[in-house]
């Protein structure tokens, strides 16, 4: 009696996509356009990715919405009206849903479905995906669009299970939570914490912020968009995108659209000129300081001029000098993610807000009434964890991925994430990541990186089909080559001098290794194109037995 293959009867796809954030939706749009047999699996109950999950009070994007949006469809760009300079989460979620409807993607999307494992069948060149409900899906190619900031970092506080109040993670915000009149503790002062704190301080009876590392927070200066301004940007969208693609960070501020590139090093100009430039960026708000001078991320002395400028602003804003000093960061500015806030420092002047530095007063344990911090009980009704993410690798490693020889992705990355071009790993054929570790992702515009990657993937799948292959994986030597490029671009920068999630430092036990390619969009695309040149010379291509038999 012949034994049937365990996947017999399972639906067989050409392409399975995991994740319905902006990257996954765009990949799906492209695959549907190419009439591939495709399905997208999303764990959440809605499309939108980051903007589905992060619903905490005050959640909004800190890159201007007219740039933080899809570029692939001129019609979409013209039709969609962003209402605020930095859209709130609800508007971004509406946009993602609009895209799913407008491009008729819903029939291909399976919501409420977590992919828990993916196993490669070496003989048949297929991935078998298993969902949390036990459904099996077989797909020739699998694209992981699982999000760069998705897997929440948990903080192991002893005794937390005894705590009687509400525990809320910013990235898994409990719907309908009302904090009015509550005693609230926020742990974490990165971008999510900063946004949450400003909102919670308005309604909580008492707010205690537990800070480990202060952020540099620049006023966002969010406002409703004037329709005339929107029209003027829409009239120049092509130019805007062209400038964006040239920029090193991917998100240059629109206020500086006519003059987006820094011309000088910080110490090349006089102190007065430098201050005038910093004042202009402070007034413009948001993340515009990244483009104030050429060398802010390269020269410690240049960086210190900006760091001191912002430290001065913090000391001006916070009345109590002891509190102000706790809020003043001592490390180089921009080397950890800059935060954009609204009235953030002023919050600490309110009588209902306290700041505790957990380096001086550690979080010791939880008790039913609250937390014991620095030996004292901090009674509270709600603890908000704004403690960040196992960035770039976490969402991928949550899936039990097994490539050639049953090797898992966790084993492959045990000494830090290694990839070729942030898209593929040796020994994991036909598995492609979007905005994956060592891609430009978080230090470029992830939506535009995803648009490029979807295009690259589409061209690649077309080529494989045309040439009779059904299997692609990077040559083993391409991984160390790419990692050398990633390290080489990061090494001269101040990113390399501080501890941050860019290097995986926020997760205990995670290897300290740069997770982002800093070479910019043009250099990144050039590498991907070079990998694909001459019949995908940086990859090994093959055909499975069944395919070869069919061809014969
Ligand atoms: P971040 O930026 O990683 O911030 C997490 C914050 O939580 C940060 O202040 C951490 O301090 C703090 N944290 C983490 N673990 C602990 C423990 N154990 N005790 C005390 N405090 C802790 O995440 P966000 O969600 O705010 O932002 C992520 C990105 O989203 C952001 O960079 C933008 O790109 C958008 P630490 O710095 O580790 O000392």
mmCIF file of C-alpha atoms in Angstrom, residues 137-366:
data_model
loop_
_atom_site.group_PDB
_atom_site.id
_atom_site.type_symbol
_atom_site.label_atom_id
_atom_site.label_comp_id
_atom_site.label_asym_id
_atom_site.label_seq_id
_atom_site.Cartn_x
_atom_site.Cartn_y
_atom_site.Cartn_z
ATOM 1 C CA UNK A 137 -1.434 25.266 2.841
ATOM 2 C CA UNK A 138 1.113 24.294 0.221
ATOM 3 C CA UNK A 139 2.776 27.059 -1.738
ATOM 4 C CA UNK A 140 5.684 27.136 -4.142
ATOM 5 C CA UNK A 141 6.815 30.537 -2.918
ATOM 6 C CA UNK A 142 6.242 32.196 0.416
ATOM 7 C CA UNK A 143 6.569 35.907 1.078
ATOM 8 C CA UNK A 144 6.889 37.015 4.691
ATOM 9 C CA UNK A 145 5.497 40.514 5.083
ATOM 10 C CA UNK A 146 5.257 40.098 8.820
ATOM 11 C CA UNK A 147 6.255 43.606 9.838
ATOM 12 C CA UNK A 148 9.468 45.039 11.194
ATOM 13 C CA UNK A 149 7.954 46.127 14.473
ATOM 14 C CA UNK A 150 5.418 43.496 15.350
ATOM 15 C CA UNK A 151 6.575 41.036 18.017
ATOM 16 C CA UNK A 152 6.066 42.897 21.309
ATOM 17 C CA UNK A 153 8.866 42.902 23.856
ATOM 18 C CA UNK A 154 7.591 41.477 27.128
ATOM 19 C CA UNK A 155 9.033 42.680 30.403
ATOM 20 C CA UNK A 156 9.366 39.903 32.966
ATOM 21 C CA UNK A 157 8.334 41.599 36.196
ATOM 22 C CA UNK A 158 8.271 39.108 39.078
ATOM 23 C CA UNK A 159 4.784 38.608 40.479
ATOM 24 C CA UNK A 160 2.998 40.245 37.533
ATOM 25 C CA UNK A 161 0.418 37.467 37.501
ATOM 26 C CA UNK A 162 -0.768 38.687 40.935
ATOM 27 C CA UNK A 163 -1.384 42.234 39.754
ATOM 28 C CA UNK A 164 -5.131 42.933 39.935
ATOM 29 C CA UNK A 165 -5.291 45.895 37.557
ATOM 30 C CA UNK A 166 -5.231 46.086 33.766
ATOM 31 C CA UNK A 167 -2.054 45.360 31.817
ATOM 32 C CA UNK A 168 -2.051 46.912 28.366
ATOM 33 C CA UNK A 169 0.602 46.660 25.670
ATOM 34 C CA UNK A 170 0.604 49.630 23.306
ATOM 35 C CA UNK A 171 1.012 47.224 20.396
ATOM 36 C CA UNK A 172 -1.971 45.087 21.437
ATOM 37 C CA UNK A 173 -4.162 47.777 22.853
ATOM 38 C CA UNK A 174 -7.331 46.489 24.546
ATOM 39 C CA UNK A 175 -10.235 48.004 22.609
ATOM 40 C CA UNK A 176 -12.460 50.356 24.585
ATOM 41 C CA UNK A 177 -10.044 51.000 27.461
ATOM 42 C CA UNK A 178 -11.053 54.183 29.300
ATOM 43 C CA UNK A 179 -8.288 55.704 31.385
ATOM 44 C CA UNK A 180 -10.332 58.619 32.708
ATOM 45 C CA UNK A 181 -9.717 59.116 36.400
ATOM 46 C CA UNK A 182 -7.402 56.105 36.600
ATOM 47 C CA UNK A 183 -4.007 55.797 38.240
ATOM 48 C CA UNK A 184 -1.806 54.824 35.335
ATOM 49 C CA UNK A 185 1.795 53.695 35.028
ATOM 50 C CA UNK A 186 3.551 53.830 31.644
ATOM 51 C CA UNK A 187 6.730 51.803 31.211
ATOM 52 C CA UNK A 188 8.846 52.925 28.277
ATOM 53 C CA UNK A 189 9.617 56.262 26.671
ATOM 54 C CA UNK A 190 10.275 55.439 22.999
ATOM 55 C CA UNK A 191 7.979 56.683 20.215
ATOM 56 C CA UNK A 192 4.960 54.723 21.459
ATOM 57 C CA UNK A 193 5.476 55.732 25.089
ATOM 58 C CA UNK A 194 5.947 59.392 24.194
ATOM 59 C CA UNK A 195 2.693 59.490 22.210
ATOM 60 C CA UNK A 196 0.787 57.556 24.868
ATOM 61 C CA UNK A 197 2.072 59.643 27.786
ATOM 62 C CA UNK A 198 0.870 62.951 26.286
ATOM 63 C CA UNK A 199 -2.649 61.594 25.855
ATOM 64 C CA UNK A 200 -2.927 59.666 29.129
ATOM 65 C CA UNK A 201 -1.743 62.699 31.119
ATOM 66 C CA UNK A 202 -4.887 64.543 29.961
ATOM 67 C CA UNK A 203 -7.324 62.088 31.524
ATOM 68 C CA UNK A 204 -5.585 60.005 34.192
ATOM 69 C CA UNK A 205 -6.021 61.021 37.824
ATOM 70 C CA UNK A 206 -2.356 60.213 38.186
ATOM 71 C CA UNK A 207 0.306 59.167 35.707
ATOM 72 C CA UNK A 208 3.687 57.768 36.654
ATOM 73 C CA UNK A 209 6.207 57.343 33.867
ATOM 74 C CA UNK A 210 8.879 54.706 34.409
ATOM 75 C CA UNK A 211 11.795 55.728 32.230
ATOM 76 C CA UNK A 212 14.953 53.759 31.578
ATOM 77 C CA UNK A 213 16.439 55.750 28.693
ATOM 78 C CA UNK A 214 15.135 59.217 27.829
ATOM 79 C CA UNK A 215 14.407 59.946 24.174
ATOM 80 C CA UNK A 216 15.090 63.152 22.338
ATOM 81 C CA UNK A 217 11.559 64.372 21.589
ATOM 82 C CA UNK A 218 10.980 67.007 18.926
ATOM 83 C CA UNK A 219 7.609 68.773 18.655
ATOM 84 C CA UNK A 220 5.628 67.076 15.882
ATOM 85 C CA UNK A 221 3.629 70.212 15.139
ATOM 86 C CA UNK A 222 0.810 68.166 13.779
ATOM 87 C CA UNK A 223 -2.108 70.076 12.265
ATOM 88 C CA UNK A 224 -5.001 69.613 9.922
ATOM 89 C CA UNK A 225 -3.924 69.865 6.318
ATOM 90 C CA UNK A 226 -5.080 72.878 4.395
ATOM 91 C CA UNK A 227 -6.735 71.696 1.142
ATOM 92 C CA UNK A 228 -4.707 74.249 -0.794
ATOM 93 C CA UNK A 229 -1.478 72.792 0.602
ATOM 94 C CA UNK A 230 -2.660 69.273 -0.259
ATOM 95 C CA UNK A 231 -3.366 70.395 -3.827
ATOM 96 C CA UNK A 232 0.102 71.946 -4.094
ATOM 97 C CA UNK A 233 1.835 68.751 -2.957
ATOM 98 C CA UNK A 234 -0.355 66.589 -5.205
ATOM 99 C CA UNK A 235 0.633 68.747 -8.150
ATOM 100 C CA UNK A 236 4.271 67.896 -7.357
ATOM 101 C CA UNK A 237 3.919 64.266 -6.334
ATOM 102 C CA UNK A 238 6.304 62.953 -8.978
ATOM 103 C CA UNK A 239 8.931 65.402 -7.849
ATOM 104 C CA UNK A 240 8.269 64.575 -4.206
ATOM 105 C CA UNK A 241 8.779 60.869 -4.813
ATOM 106 C CA UNK A 242 11.884 61.468 -6.905
ATOM 107 C CA UNK A 243 13.366 63.527 -4.060
ATOM 108 C CA UNK A 244 12.339 60.839 -1.598
ATOM 109 C CA UNK A 245 14.156 58.154 -3.591
ATOM 110 C CA UNK A 246 17.313 60.281 -3.620
ATOM 111 C CA UNK A 247 17.244 60.906 0.112
ATOM 112 C CA UNK A 248 19.320 58.838 2.513
ATOM 113 C CA UNK A 249 16.600 58.461 5.128
ATOM 114 C CA UNK A 250 13.585 58.052 2.858
ATOM 115 C CA UNK A 251 11.516 60.471 4.889
ATOM 116 C CA UNK A 252 12.589 64.006 4.262
ATOM 117 C CA UNK A 253 10.295 66.668 5.654
ATOM 118 C CA UNK A 254 7.951 68.248 3.138
ATOM 119 C CA UNK A 255 8.594 71.664 4.671
ATOM 120 C CA UNK A 256 12.031 71.384 3.109
ATOM 121 C CA UNK A 257 10.824 69.986 -0.227
ATOM 122 C CA UNK A 258 12.498 72.756 -2.151
ATOM 123 C CA UNK A 259 15.770 72.283 -0.341
ATOM 124 C CA UNK A 260 15.826 68.705 0.929
ATOM 125 C CA UNK A 261 19.517 67.929 1.087
ATOM 126 C CA UNK A 262 21.849 69.352 3.696
ATOM 127 C CA UNK A 263 24.650 71.321 2.123
ATOM 128 C CA UNK A 264 27.021 71.833 5.021
ATOM 129 C CA UNK A 265 28.708 70.070 7.860
ATOM 130 C CA UNK A 266 27.540 71.395 11.215
ATOM 131 C CA UNK A 267 30.882 72.917 12.164
ATOM 132 C CA UNK A 268 31.443 74.523 8.763
ATOM 133 C CA UNK A 269 28.975 77.290 9.595
ATOM 134 C CA UNK A 270 29.105 79.893 12.371
ATOM 135 C CA UNK A 271 27.373 79.278 15.693
ATOM 136 C CA UNK A 272 24.711 81.849 14.709
ATOM 137 C CA UNK A 273 24.044 80.196 11.347
ATOM 138 C CA UNK A 274 23.888 76.805 13.027
ATOM 139 C CA UNK A 275 21.377 78.048 15.560
ATOM 140 C CA UNK A 276 19.267 79.623 12.802
ATOM 141 C CA UNK A 277 19.180 76.283 10.982
ATOM 142 C CA UNK A 278 18.306 74.390 14.176
ATOM 143 C CA UNK A 279 15.603 76.952 14.972
ATOM 144 C CA UNK A 280 14.098 76.453 11.495
ATOM 145 C CA UNK A 281 14.015 72.689 12.002
ATOM 146 C CA UNK A 282 12.627 73.022 15.526
ATOM 147 C CA UNK A 283 9.848 75.224 14.160
ATOM 148 C CA UNK A 284 9.217 72.860 11.231
ATOM 149 C CA UNK A 285 8.860 70.042 13.760
ATOM 150 C CA UNK A 286 8.890 66.312 13.366
ATOM 151 C CA UNK A 287 11.901 64.343 12.284
ATOM 152 C CA UNK A 288 13.393 67.062 10.095
ATOM 153 C CA UNK A 289 16.620 67.273 12.133
ATOM 154 C CA UNK A 290 17.936 64.203 10.310
ATOM 155 C CA UNK A 291 18.516 66.475 7.332
ATOM 156 C CA UNK A 292 19.833 69.586 9.106
ATOM 157 C CA UNK A 293 23.540 68.950 8.391
ATOM 158 C CA UNK A 294 25.482 66.348 6.426
ATOM 159 C CA UNK A 295 27.600 65.030 9.251
ATOM 160 C CA UNK A 296 25.251 64.847 12.232
ATOM 161 C CA UNK A 297 25.391 61.058 12.233
ATOM 162 C CA UNK A 298 29.091 60.874 11.465
ATOM 163 C CA UNK A 299 30.970 63.417 13.544
ATOM 164 C CA UNK A 300 30.514 63.309 17.331
ATOM 165 C CA UNK A 301 31.375 67.013 17.655
ATOM 166 C CA UNK A 302 28.785 67.972 15.027
ATOM 167 C CA UNK A 303 26.244 65.729 16.702
ATOM 168 C CA UNK A 304 26.940 67.322 20.078
ATOM 169 C CA UNK A 305 25.928 70.765 18.751
ATOM 170 C CA UNK A 306 22.457 69.463 17.943
ATOM 171 C CA UNK A 307 22.231 67.329 21.082
ATOM 172 C CA UNK A 308 23.026 70.395 23.227
ATOM 173 C CA UNK A 309 20.487 72.477 21.321
ATOM 174 C CA UNK A 310 17.710 69.986 22.042
ATOM 175 C CA UNK A 311 18.882 69.474 25.644
ATOM 176 C CA UNK A 312 18.496 73.242 26.073
ATOM 177 C CA UNK A 313 14.915 73.040 24.785
ATOM 178 C CA UNK A 314 14.120 70.282 27.292
ATOM 179 C CA UNK A 315 15.532 72.330 30.182
ATOM 180 C CA UNK A 316 13.438 75.320 29.033
ATOM 181 C CA UNK A 317 10.250 73.277 28.822
ATOM 182 C CA UNK A 318 10.420 71.433 32.149
ATOM 183 C CA UNK A 319 10.072 73.636 35.217
ATOM 184 C CA UNK A 320 11.521 71.302 37.858
ATOM 185 C CA UNK A 321 15.278 71.107 37.185
ATOM 186 C CA UNK A 322 15.612 67.650 38.768
ATOM 187 C CA UNK A 323 12.904 66.246 36.492
ATOM 188 C CA UNK A 324 14.391 68.082 33.513
ATOM 189 C CA UNK A 325 17.801 66.495 34.121
ATOM 190 C CA UNK A 326 16.220 63.023 34.172
ATOM 191 C CA UNK A 327 14.629 63.769 30.807
ATOM 192 C CA UNK A 328 17.822 65.038 29.186
ATOM 193 C CA UNK A 329 19.472 62.305 27.101
ATOM 194 C CA UNK A 330 23.242 62.089 27.390
ATOM 195 C CA UNK A 331 23.931 59.968 24.289
ATOM 196 C CA UNK A 332 24.346 61.232 20.688
ATOM 197 C CA UNK A 333 21.132 62.516 19.176
ATOM 198 C CA UNK A 334 19.636 60.744 16.093
ATOM 199 C CA UNK A 335 21.636 57.570 16.825
ATOM 200 C CA UNK A 336 18.572 56.093 18.481
ATOM 201 C CA UNK A 337 15.230 56.798 16.835
ATOM 202 C CA UNK A 338 14.214 60.437 17.244
ATOM 203 C CA UNK A 339 10.691 60.812 18.617
ATOM 204 C CA UNK A 340 8.055 63.317 17.545
ATOM 205 C CA UNK A 341 5.762 64.410 20.350
ATOM 206 C CA UNK A 342 2.971 66.804 21.145
ATOM 207 C CA UNK A 343 3.353 68.710 24.395
ATOM 208 C CA UNK A 344 5.505 65.859 25.693
ATOM 209 C CA UNK A 345 7.894 67.706 27.997
ATOM 210 C CA UNK A 346 5.143 70.036 29.246
ATOM 211 C CA UNK A 347 3.337 66.972 30.620
ATOM 212 C CA UNK A 348 5.964 66.795 33.358
ATOM 213 C CA UNK A 349 4.874 70.224 34.646
ATOM 214 C CA UNK A 350 1.414 68.847 35.443
ATOM 215 C CA UNK A 351 0.678 68.110 39.100
ATOM 216 C CA UNK A 352 -0.765 64.673 38.227
ATOM 217 C CA UNK A 353 2.414 63.406 36.502
ATOM 218 C CA UNK A 354 5.560 61.896 38.036
ATOM 219 C CA UNK A 355 8.708 60.619 36.398
ATOM 220 C CA UNK A 356 10.769 57.801 37.874
ATOM 221 C CA UNK A 357 14.157 56.832 36.513
ATOM 222 C CA UNK A 358 14.217 53.052 36.857
ATOM 223 C CA UNK A 359 18.011 53.044 36.769
ATOM 224 C CA UNK A 360 17.883 54.743 40.184
ATOM 225 C CA UNK A 361 14.644 53.136 41.387
ATOM 226 C CA UNK A 362 14.294 49.739 39.728
ATOM 227 C CA UNK A 363 11.005 47.973 39.117
ATOM 228 C CA UNK A 364 11.329 45.211 41.726
ATOM 229 C CA UNK A 365 8.104 43.257 41.546
ATOM 230 C CA UNK A 366 4.378 43.445 41.055
#
